[in-house]
Coordinates of C-alpha atoms and ligand atoms in Angstrom, one line a residue:
M1 CA 11.0 -9.1 26.0
A2 CA 8.3 -8.5 23.5
F3 CA 7.2 -11.5 21.4
W4 CA 7.3 -9.5 18.2
T5 CA 9.5 -7.3 16.1
L6 CA 8.8 -4.4 13.6
H7 CA 9.7 -4.9 10.0
C8 CA 9.9 -2.0 7.4
V9 CA 7.8 -2.9 4.4
S10 CA 10.2 -1.1 2.0
C11 CA 13.8 -1.8 3.2
Q12 CA 13.1 -4.9 5.3
A13 CA 14.9 -3.5 8.3
T14 CA 14.0 -5.1 11.6
Y15 CA 13.5 -3.1 14.8
Q16 CA 12.8 -4.0 18.4
P17 CA 9.5 -2.4 19.6
E18 CA 11.4 -0.1 22.0
E19 CA 13.6 1.2 19.2
V20 CA 10.9 2.7 17.0
H21 CA 7.3 3.8 17.7
Y22 CA 6.1 4.8 14.3
T23 CA 7.8 4.4 10.9
C24 CA 11.2 3.3 9.6
P25 CA 13.6 6.3 10.1
R26 CA 15.4 5.4 6.8
C27 CA 12.3 5.2 4.6
G28 CA 10.0 7.9 6.0
P29 CA 6.4 7.9 7.0
L30 CA 4.8 7.0 3.6
L31 CA 7.1 4.2 2.4
G32 CA 8.5 3.1 5.8
T33 CA 5.4 1.7 7.4
L34 CA 6.2 -1.0 9.8
E35 CA 4.7 -4.4 10.1
V36 CA 4.3 -6.3 13.4
V37 CA 5.9 -9.8 13.0
Y38 CA 5.3 -12.2 15.8
D39 CA 7.4 -15.0 17.1
L40 CA 4.7 -17.5 16.0
E41 CA 6.2 -20.4 18.0
T42 CA 5.7 -18.4 21.2
V43 CA 2.1 -17.5 20.1
A44 CA 1.3 -21.1 19.1
S45 CA 2.5 -22.4 22.5
H46 CA -0.5 -20.9 24.2
F47 CA -3.1 -20.3 21.5
D48 CA -5.1 -22.7 19.5
R49 CA -8.6 -23.2 18.0
Q50 CA -9.7 -25.4 20.8
Q51 CA -8.8 -22.8 23.4
L52 CA -10.8 -20.2 21.4
R53 CA -13.9 -22.5 21.5
L54 CA -13.8 -22.4 25.3
D55 CA -13.2 -18.6 25.5
A56 CA -16.4 -16.9 26.6
R57 CA -15.2 -13.3 25.8
A58 CA -17.6 -11.8 23.2
N59 CA -15.1 -9.2 22.2
H60 CA -11.8 -9.0 20.2
W61 CA -9.6 -9.6 23.3
R62 CA -10.3 -13.3 22.7
Y63 CA -7.4 -12.9 20.3
L64 CA -5.0 -11.3 22.9
P65 CA -2.2 -13.9 22.3
L66 CA -2.1 -12.6 18.7
L67 CA -2.1 -8.9 19.6
P68 CA 1.0 -6.7 20.4
I69 CA 0.1 -6.1 24.0
E70 CA 2.5 -6.2 27.0
K71 CA 0.3 -4.8 29.7
P72 CA -3.2 -6.2 29.4
E73 CA -4.1 -4.3 32.6
F74 CA -4.4 -1.2 30.4
I75 CA -7.2 -2.7 28.3
S76 CA -10.3 -0.5 28.2
P77 CA -13.6 -1.8 29.5
L78 CA -15.4 -0.7 26.3
A79 CA -16.5 -3.8 24.4
V80 CA -14.9 -4.0 21.0
G81 CA -15.5 -6.5 18.2
W82 CA -17.3 -9.9 18.0
T83 CA -19.7 -8.1 15.7
P84 CA -22.4 -10.1 14.0
L85 CA -21.8 -11.8 10.7
Y86 CA -25.2 -12.1 9.0
R87 CA -26.0 -14.6 6.3
Q88 CA -27.8 -13.1 3.3
E89 CA -29.6 -16.0 1.6
A90 CA -32.0 -14.0 -0.5
L91 CA -29.3 -11.7 -1.9
A92 CA -27.0 -14.6 -2.5
R93 CA -29.7 -16.4 -4.5
E94 CA -30.6 -13.3 -6.5
W95 CA -26.9 -12.7 -7.3
G96 CA -25.9 -16.3 -8.0
L97 CA -23.5 -16.5 -5.2
A98 CA -23.0 -19.7 -3.1
D99 CA -23.1 -17.6 0.0
L100 CA -23.0 -14.0 1.2
W101 CA -22.4 -12.6 4.6
V102 CA -22.5 -9.1 5.9
K103 CA -20.3 -8.3 8.9
D104 CA -21.7 -5.3 10.8
D105 CA -18.8 -3.4 12.3
G106 CA -21.1 -0.4 12.9
R107 CA -21.9 -2.4 16.1
N108 CA -18.8 -1.2 17.9
P109 CA -18.7 1.2 20.9
T110 CA -18.4 4.3 18.8
A111 CA -20.1 2.8 15.8
S112 CA -17.2 2.1 13.5
L113 CA -14.5 -0.5 12.9
K114 CA -12.0 2.0 14.1
D115 CA -12.6 0.9 17.7
R116 CA -10.6 -2.2 16.9
A117 CA -7.5 -0.1 16.3
S118 CA -8.2 2.5 19.0
S119 CA -8.5 -0.1 21.7
V120 CA -5.0 -1.5 20.8
G121 CA -3.6 2.0 20.4
L122 CA -4.8 3.0 23.9
V123 CA -2.9 0.2 25.5
K124 CA 0.3 1.1 23.5
A125 CA -0.1 4.8 24.5
L126 CA -0.5 3.9 28.2
E127 CA 2.4 1.4 28.0
Q128 CA 4.6 4.3 26.8
G129 CA 3.4 6.6 29.6
A130 CA 1.6 9.0 27.3
T131 CA -0.3 11.9 28.9
T132 CA -1.4 13.7 25.8
V133 CA -2.5 11.9 22.6
T134 CA -3.6 13.0 19.2
A135 CA -5.0 11.8 15.9
A136 CA -6.0 13.2 12.5
S137 CA -9.0 11.6 11.0
T138 CA -11.9 12.1 8.6
G139 CA -14.0 11.6 11.7
N140 CA -14.4 7.9 12.8
A141 CA -10.8 7.2 13.9
A142 CA -10.8 10.4 15.9
S143 CA -14.2 9.9 17.5
S144 CA -13.2 6.4 18.4
W145 CA -9.9 7.4 19.8
A146 CA -11.4 10.1 21.9
A147 CA -13.8 7.7 23.6
F148 CA -11.0 5.4 24.7
T149 CA -8.4 8.1 25.6
A150 CA -10.8 10.4 27.5
L151 CA -12.1 7.5 29.5
A152 CA -8.5 6.7 30.4
G153 CA -7.9 10.3 31.5
L154 CA -5.6 11.4 28.7
R155 CA -5.6 14.8 27.1
T156 CA -6.8 14.3 23.6
V157 CA -6.1 16.7 20.7
I158 CA -7.9 16.0 17.5
F159 CA -7.5 17.3 14.0
V160 CA -10.4 16.9 11.6
P161 CA -11.1 18.3 8.2
R162 CA -13.7 21.1 7.8
N163 CA -16.2 18.8 6.2
A164 CA -16.3 16.2 8.9
P165 CA -20.0 15.1 9.5
R166 CA -21.7 16.7 12.5
A167 CA -22.4 13.4 14.3
K168 CA -18.7 12.6 14.4
I169 CA -17.9 16.1 15.7
A170 CA -20.7 15.6 18.4
Q171 CA -19.0 12.4 19.5
L172 CA -15.6 14.1 19.8
L173 CA -16.9 16.9 21.8
L174 CA -19.0 14.8 24.1
Y175 CA -16.2 12.2 24.7
G176 CA -14.1 15.2 25.8
A177 CA -11.6 15.8 23.1
E178 CA -10.1 19.2 22.2
V179 CA -11.2 19.4 18.5
L180 CA -9.3 21.4 16.0
Q181 CA -11.2 21.7 12.7
V182 CA -8.5 22.3 10.1
E183 CA -9.3 24.7 7.3
G184 CA -8.5 22.1 4.7
N185 CA -9.1 18.5 3.7
Y186 CA -8.1 15.3 5.6
D187 CA -4.7 15.1 4.0
Q188 CA -3.8 18.6 5.3
A189 CA -5.2 17.7 8.7
F190 CA -3.0 14.6 8.7
D191 CA 0.2 16.5 8.0
L192 CA -0.6 19.2 10.6
C193 CA -1.2 16.5 13.3
M194 CA 2.1 14.8 12.4
Q195 CA 3.9 18.1 12.9
A196 CA 2.2 18.8 16.2
A197 CA 2.8 15.3 17.5
R198 CA 6.5 15.6 16.7
Q199 CA 6.7 19.1 18.2
W200 CA 5.0 18.4 21.5
H201 CA 5.8 14.6 21.8
W202 CA 2.2 13.5 21.8
Y203 CA 1.3 9.9 21.2
N204 CA -0.1 9.7 17.6
R205 CA -3.0 7.4 16.6
S206 CA -3.1 8.7 13.0
T207 CA -3.5 5.7 10.7
A208 CA -0.8 3.7 9.0
I209 CA 2.2 5.5 10.6
N210 CA 1.4 3.7 13.9
P211 CA 2.1 0.0 13.3
Y212 CA -0.2 -1.2 16.0
L213 CA -3.5 0.1 14.6
G214 CA -3.6 -2.5 11.8
E215 CA -3.1 -5.2 14.3
G216 CA -6.3 -4.1 16.0
K217 CA -8.1 -3.9 12.6
K218 CA -6.9 -7.5 11.7
T219 CA -9.3 -8.8 14.4
A220 CA -12.2 -8.4 12.0
A221 CA -10.5 -11.0 9.8
L222 CA -9.9 -13.3 12.8
E223 CA -13.6 -13.0 13.6
I224 CA -14.7 -13.7 10.1
C225 CA -12.7 -17.0 10.1
E226 CA -13.8 -18.1 13.6
Q227 CA -17.5 -17.2 12.9
L228 CA -17.4 -19.2 9.7
N229 CA -16.0 -22.1 11.7
W230 CA -12.6 -21.6 10.0
E231 CA -14.0 -22.1 6.5
V232 CA -12.3 -19.2 4.8
P233 CA -14.6 -17.2 2.3
D234 CA -13.4 -16.9 -1.3
V235 CA -13.5 -13.2 -1.4
V236 CA -13.8 -10.3 1.1
F237 CA -15.0 -6.9 0.1
V238 CA -14.0 -3.8 2.0
S239 CA -14.1 0.0 1.4
V240 CA -10.7 1.7 1.3
G241 CA -9.4 5.2 2.0
D242 CA -6.0 5.1 3.6
G243 CA -5.8 1.3 3.1
C244 CA -5.2 0.4 6.8
I245 CA -8.3 -1.7 7.2
I246 CA -7.6 -3.8 4.1
Q247 CA -4.0 -4.4 4.9
G248 CA -5.0 -5.2 8.5
L249 CA -7.4 -7.8 7.2
W250 CA -4.8 -9.3 5.1
K251 CA -2.4 -9.5 8.1
G252 CA -5.1 -11.2 10.1
F253 CA -5.7 -13.9 7.4
R254 CA -1.9 -14.4 7.0
D255 CA -1.3 -14.7 10.8
L256 CA -4.1 -17.4 11.0
F257 CA -2.7 -19.2 7.9
Q258 CA 0.8 -19.3 9.4
L259 CA -0.5 -20.6 12.7
G260 CA -2.4 -23.3 10.8
F261 CA -5.9 -22.1 11.9
I262 CA -7.0 -21.8 8.3
E263 CA -6.0 -23.8 5.2
R264 CA -6.2 -21.1 2.6
L265 CA -6.4 -17.3 2.1
P266 CA -9.2 -15.3 0.6
Q267 CA -9.0 -12.7 -2.2
L268 CA -9.4 -9.1 -1.1
V269 CA -11.4 -6.6 -3.1
G270 CA -10.7 -3.0 -2.1
V271 CA -13.5 -0.6 -3.1
Q272 CA -12.9 3.1 -3.4
A273 CA -15.1 6.0 -4.4
E274 CA -14.6 7.1 -8.0
G275 CA -13.7 10.7 -6.8
A276 CA -11.1 9.4 -4.4
A277 CA -9.5 6.4 -6.0
P278 CA -5.7 6.8 -5.9
L279 CA -5.2 3.2 -5.0
V280 CA -7.4 2.0 -8.0
Q281 CA -5.3 4.2 -10.3
A282 CA -2.0 2.8 -8.9
W283 CA -3.4 -0.7 -9.2
R284 CA -4.4 -0.3 -12.8
E285 CA -1.1 1.2 -13.7
G286 CA 0.8 -1.6 -11.9
K287 CA 2.5 0.9 -9.6
D288 CA 3.7 0.4 -6.0
Q289 CA 2.9 4.0 -5.1
C290 CA -0.1 6.4 -5.5
R291 CA -0.2 9.8 -7.2
P292 CA -1.8 12.3 -4.8
L293 CA -5.1 13.7 -5.8
E294 CA -7.9 16.0 -4.5
P295 CA -10.6 13.8 -3.2
H296 CA -14.3 14.3 -4.0
T297 CA -16.9 11.9 -2.7
L298 CA -19.9 12.0 -0.3
A299 CA -18.3 9.0 1.5
D300 CA -16.3 11.2 3.9
S301 CA -14.6 8.3 5.6
I302 CA -12.8 7.3 2.4
A303 CA -12.3 10.9 1.0
V304 CA -8.5 10.4 1.0
G305 CA -6.1 11.8 -1.6
I306 CA -2.9 10.4 -0.2
P307 CA -3.5 6.8 1.2
R308 CA -1.1 6.6 4.1
D309 CA -1.1 2.8 4.1
Q310 CA -0.6 2.5 0.3
V311 CA 2.4 0.3 0.3
K312 CA 0.9 -2.4 2.5
A313 CA -2.6 -2.0 0.9
L314 CA -1.3 -2.5 -2.7
R315 CA 0.8 -5.5 -1.6
A316 CA -2.1 -7.0 0.3
V317 CA -4.4 -6.9 -2.6
R318 CA -1.7 -8.2 -5.0
E319 CA -0.7 -11.1 -2.7
S320 CA -4.3 -12.1 -2.2
G321 CA -5.0 -12.3 -6.0
G322 CA -7.8 -9.8 -5.5
R323 CA -8.3 -6.3 -7.0
F324 CA -9.1 -2.7 -6.4
M325 CA -12.1 -1.1 -8.0
A326 CA -14.1 2.2 -7.8
V327 CA -17.8 2.9 -7.6
S328 CA -19.8 6.1 -8.1
D329 CA -21.4 8.0 -5.2
Q330 CA -24.8 7.0 -6.7
E331 CA -23.9 3.4 -6.4
I332 CA -22.8 4.0 -2.8
L333 CA -26.2 5.6 -2.1
D334 CA -28.0 2.6 -3.8
A335 CA -26.0 0.2 -1.6
I336 CA -27.0 2.1 1.6
A337 CA -30.7 1.5 0.7
L338 CA -30.1 -2.1 -0.4
L339 CA -28.2 -2.9 2.8
A340 CA -30.9 -1.3 5.0
R341 CA -33.8 -3.2 3.2
K342 CA -32.2 -6.6 2.6
A343 CA -29.9 -6.9 5.7
G344 CA -31.5 -4.5 8.2
V345 CA -28.1 -2.9 8.5
L346 CA -27.8 0.9 8.3
A347 CA -24.4 2.0 7.0
E348 CA -22.8 5.3 6.5
P349 CA -21.7 5.9 2.9
A350 CA -18.2 4.4 3.3
G351 CA -19.8 1.6 5.2
A352 CA -21.9 0.6 2.3
T353 CA -19.2 1.1 -0.4
A354 CA -18.0 -2.6 -0.2
L355 CA -21.5 -3.8 -1.0
A356 CA -21.6 -1.4 -4.0
G357 CA -18.4 -3.0 -5.2
L358 CA -19.8 -6.5 -5.0
K359 CA -23.1 -5.5 -6.7
R360 CA -21.1 -4.0 -9.6
L361 CA -19.0 -7.2 -10.1
V362 CA -22.2 -9.2 -10.0
E363 CA -23.8 -7.0 -12.6
E364 CA -20.7 -7.2 -14.8
K365 CA -20.6 -11.0 -14.4
Q366 CA -17.1 -10.7 -13.1
L367 CA -17.5 -13.1 -10.3
T368 CA -17.2 -16.8 -10.9
K369 CA -20.3 -18.9 -9.9
D370 CA -20.5 -20.4 -6.4
V371 CA -18.4 -17.7 -4.8
R372 CA -18.6 -17.4 -1.0
A373 CA -18.3 -13.7 -0.3
V374 CA -18.1 -11.5 2.9
V375 CA -18.9 -7.8 2.8
L376 CA -17.5 -5.8 5.7
V377 CA -19.7 -2.8 6.8
T378 CA -17.2 -0.5 8.5
G379 CA -19.4 2.3 9.9
H380 CA -23.0 3.0 11.1
G381 CA -25.4 5.1 9.2
L382 CA -26.3 7.4 12.2
K383 CA -22.7 8.7 11.9
D384 CA -23.7 10.7 8.9
I385 CA -27.4 11.5 8.8
D386 CA -27.1 14.0 5.9
G387 CA -25.2 11.4 3.9
V388 CA -27.6 8.6 4.4
L389 CA -30.7 10.7 3.9
K390 CA -29.5 11.2 0.3
A391 CA -30.1 7.4 -0.1
A392 CA -33.8 7.7 1.0
T393 CA -36.2 7.8 -2.0
A394 CA -39.3 8.5 0.2
T395 CA -40.1 11.4 2.4
P396 CA -42.4 11.4 5.4
R397 CA -46.0 12.5 4.8
T398 CA -47.8 15.0 7.1
V399 CA -51.1 14.0 8.6
E400 CA -53.6 15.6 10.9
P401 CA -53.9 13.6 14.2
S402 CA -57.0 11.7 13.1
L403 CA -57.7 8.2 11.8
E404 CA -59.5 9.7 8.9
A405 CA -56.4 11.5 7.8
V406 CA -54.4 8.3 8.1
A407 CA -57.0 6.5 5.9
R408 CA -57.0 9.2 3.3
T409 CA -53.2 9.3 3.1
L410 CA -52.7 5.6 3.0
K411 CA -55.8 5.1 0.8
L412 CA -57.4 2.7 3.2
D413 CA -61.1 2.0 3.5
Ligands
LIG1 C1 -11.7 4.5 8.1 C2 -12.9 4.0 7.4 C3 -12.8 3.3 6.1 C4 -11.5 3.1 5.4 O1 -10.4 2.6 6.1 P1 -9.0 2.8 5.6 O2 -8.1 2.1 6.6 O3 -8.8 4.3 5.7 O4 -8.8 2.3 4.3 C5 -13.9 2.8 5.6 N1 -15.1 3.0 6.1 C6 -15.3 3.6 7.3 C7 -16.7 3.8 7.9 C8 -14.2 4.1 8.0 O5 -14.3 4.8 9.1
LIG2 ZN1 12.9 1.1 5.9

């Protein structure tokens, strides 16, 4: 017997894990996303803070008792999670914050936070006996998925939009996926993947419709709490496309709160790009659902017009007392440069978007003094070289191979 059930976020129906694999049959894929609800008494009987202190695993499987896994023998050897949380004293002082930390989730096997979800998704696929798997993705979820599934010997069919960055395509091809580049945007790739998965009974790792992915993503929240010695930050900033990461974080904080590991919950600030901000719009209008739009932003990982995890994401931000906000592409580029210079962390555009949000709130004096903030960096800068190069203000200078030329160019004596 599994130690969890699946709850529909819209109609509250409860399902056993073997009854439903994706979304609530009554409410459909957009509104009927399912939440994993644990029997916390069972979890608490073999999981506590003291035990974690003694756990030497420097990866996110240290939280295995709080993950929906039945057959741990299917866990991939790739090392996911336990990414560094860097304290930013200089920036905190400059911005009048009590503390600021940057969590670098670009430090994952395929260089994005998506590995947290793929690693859990792989176990679920293997538990179900899948032989062919699929996903639609702007690039990171797919390239992450392909690394795990190809290594496990599964046939992997991937749907990406035409504009997916080249490095992400390279990852897909080299990990061994069959890559279908859809003549359209991410939202169209998503729908095509759903149809194909249904038609040929492929296991589907597309975000939000698979309830187990958010459980993997929540481990970023578990790590933040443990790395801060269970002193919960006041506010956590994260970039948002489909909304799966932000709802996963909220789930992680809530699980820890219910288990008594932490004494309070943080506010969550979801940061979108101005040209792809359906959740910001719904948030401002007080709606529970987004109006679809045509996304335009250089931050490809959050270029989403129909956020697939919108119900949970809106609820998470509301429950946390946080907010959604949007930043411009220029602010995102500025944040890439700032993060590289001040923190030594190179982020892809969507990876730096959360910092852009924090910077904006600081400039607008919208944060109360003495706030302790965490910024989550979700993807590495080498994932999108063309994107991050736009943030560079300098260009290399050409020199002849002589000391004299170096002296002349750098104006040295
Ligand atoms: C997927 C992704 C996001 C957004 O996550 P959602 O769950 O779609 O909101 C942000 N940044 C990066 C780098 C990503 O890969
Ligand atoms: Zn339902």
